[in-house]
Amino acid sequence: MAVTTFDTGAREITVKDLIARGVYSVIALLEGAAYAVADYRSRRATAAQLYALSDEMLADIGLTRDTIDEALARR
């Protein structure tokens, strides 16, 4: 069985190498998307908990209702 190769100047790259790189790129993309979704859900859960606190409790930790989203964006 012949393996198709491409001459890139530096070294030959096989079709198998190109497929492996493509698969790796897709996996990295999916991992990044999963991380982004998990991070979003974590921030929303934290925001819900903070919004449930009284104004006095928020003041104790140095926040107001207006600054909750800003504080989470810096996290």
mmCIF file of C-alpha atoms in Angstrom:
data_model
loop_
_atom_site.group_PDB
_atom_site.id
_atom_site.type_symbol
_atom_site.label_atom_id
_atom_site.label_comp_id
_atom_site.label_asym_id
_atom_site.label_seq_id
_atom_site.Cartn_x
_atom_site.Cartn_y
_atom_site.Cartn_z
ATOM 1 C CA MET A 1 0.000 0.000 0.000
ATOM 2 C CA ALA A 2 1.447 3.341 -1.018
ATOM 3 C CA VAL A 3 1.258 6.278 1.362
ATOM 4 C CA THR A 4 0.635 9.641 -0.238
ATOM 5 C CA THR A 5 3.037 12.318 0.951
ATOM 6 C CA PHE A 6 3.373 16.034 0.428
ATOM 7 C CA ASP A 7 6.720 17.800 0.177
ATOM 8 C CA THR A 8 6.570 20.893 2.380
ATOM 9 C CA GLY A 9 10.225 21.802 1.977
ATOM 10 C CA ALA A 10 11.127 20.874 5.545
ATOM 11 C CA ARG A 11 9.910 17.275 5.538
ATOM 12 C CA GLU A 12 7.315 15.102 3.934
ATOM 13 C CA ILE A 13 3.887 15.016 5.534
ATOM 14 C CA THR A 14 1.690 11.991 5.035
ATOM 15 C CA VAL A 15 -2.067 11.998 4.674
ATOM 16 C CA LYS A 16 -2.139 10.195 8.019
ATOM 17 C CA ASP A 17 -0.314 13.180 9.592
ATOM 18 C CA LEU A 18 -2.807 15.615 8.094
ATOM 19 C CA ILE A 19 -5.757 13.595 9.368
ATOM 20 C CA ALA A 20 -4.206 13.364 12.841
ATOM 21 C CA ARG A 21 -3.702 17.137 12.908
ATOM 22 C CA GLY A 22 -7.296 17.682 11.829
ATOM 23 C CA VAL A 23 -8.631 15.339 14.475
ATOM 24 C CA TYR A 24 -6.480 17.040 17.116
ATOM 25 C CA SER A 25 -7.795 20.451 16.031
ATOM 26 C CA VAL A 26 -11.415 19.295 16.290
ATOM 27 C CA ILE A 27 -10.793 17.806 19.744
ATOM 28 C CA ALA A 28 -9.123 21.023 20.910
ATOM 29 C CA LEU A 29 -12.072 23.040 19.594
ATOM 30 C CA LEU A 30 -14.578 20.813 21.407
ATOM 31 C CA GLU A 31 -12.573 20.987 24.640
ATOM 32 C CA GLY A 32 -12.497 24.771 24.394
ATOM 33 C CA ALA A 33 -16.248 24.909 23.824
ATOM 34 C CA ALA A 34 -16.889 22.586 26.774
ATOM 35 C CA TYR A 35 -14.692 24.763 28.995
ATOM 36 C CA ALA A 36 -16.524 27.917 27.870
ATOM 37 C CA VAL A 37 -19.929 26.371 28.624
ATOM 38 C CA ALA A 38 -18.780 25.154 32.052
ATOM 39 C CA ASP A 39 -17.318 28.585 32.847
ATOM 40 C CA TYR A 40 -20.544 30.324 31.765
ATOM 41 C CA ARG A 41 -22.660 28.006 33.919
ATOM 42 C CA SER A 42 -20.365 28.536 36.905
ATOM 43 C CA ARG A 43 -20.557 32.331 36.546
ATOM 44 C CA ARG A 44 -24.362 32.240 36.259
ATOM 45 C CA ALA A 45 -24.629 30.026 39.369
ATOM 46 C CA THR A 46 -22.363 32.387 41.303
ATOM 47 C CA ALA A 47 -24.375 35.387 40.101
ATOM 48 C CA ALA A 48 -27.612 33.734 41.244
ATOM 49 C CA GLN A 49 -26.136 33.114 44.682
ATOM 50 C CA LEU A 50 -24.906 36.701 44.958
ATOM 51 C CA TYR A 51 -28.231 38.155 43.805
ATOM 52 C CA ALA A 52 -29.935 36.070 46.512
ATOM 53 C CA LEU A 53 -27.927 37.844 49.232
ATOM 54 C CA SER A 54 -29.339 40.860 51.041
ATOM 55 C CA ASP A 55 -27.935 44.323 50.334
ATOM 56 C CA GLU A 56 -26.256 44.305 53.756
ATOM 57 C CA MET A 57 -24.506 41.006 53.046
ATOM 58 C CA LEU A 58 -23.342 42.271 49.671
ATOM 59 C CA ALA A 59 -21.988 45.421 51.329
ATOM 60 C CA ASP A 60 -20.038 43.215 53.762
ATOM 61 C CA ILE A 61 -18.136 41.688 50.853
ATOM 62 C CA GLY A 62 -17.751 45.007 49.056
ATOM 63 C CA LEU A 63 -20.379 44.563 46.351
ATOM 64 C CA THR A 64 -23.643 46.149 45.319
ATOM 65 C CA ARG A 65 -26.261 44.666 43.033
ATOM 66 C CA ASP A 66 -24.982 46.910 40.257
ATOM 67 C CA THR A 67 -21.427 45.541 40.532
ATOM 68 C CA ILE A 68 -22.124 41.792 40.695
ATOM 69 C CA ASP A 69 -21.814 41.177 36.938
ATOM 70 C CA GLU A 70 -18.732 43.396 36.750
ATOM 71 C CA ALA A 71 -17.096 41.471 39.584
ATOM 72 C CA LEU A 72 -17.826 38.155 37.865
ATOM 73 C CA ALA A 73 -16.353 39.428 34.594
ATOM 74 C CA ARG A 74 -13.057 40.099 36.390
ATOM 75 C CA ARG A 75 -12.993 36.604 37.861
#
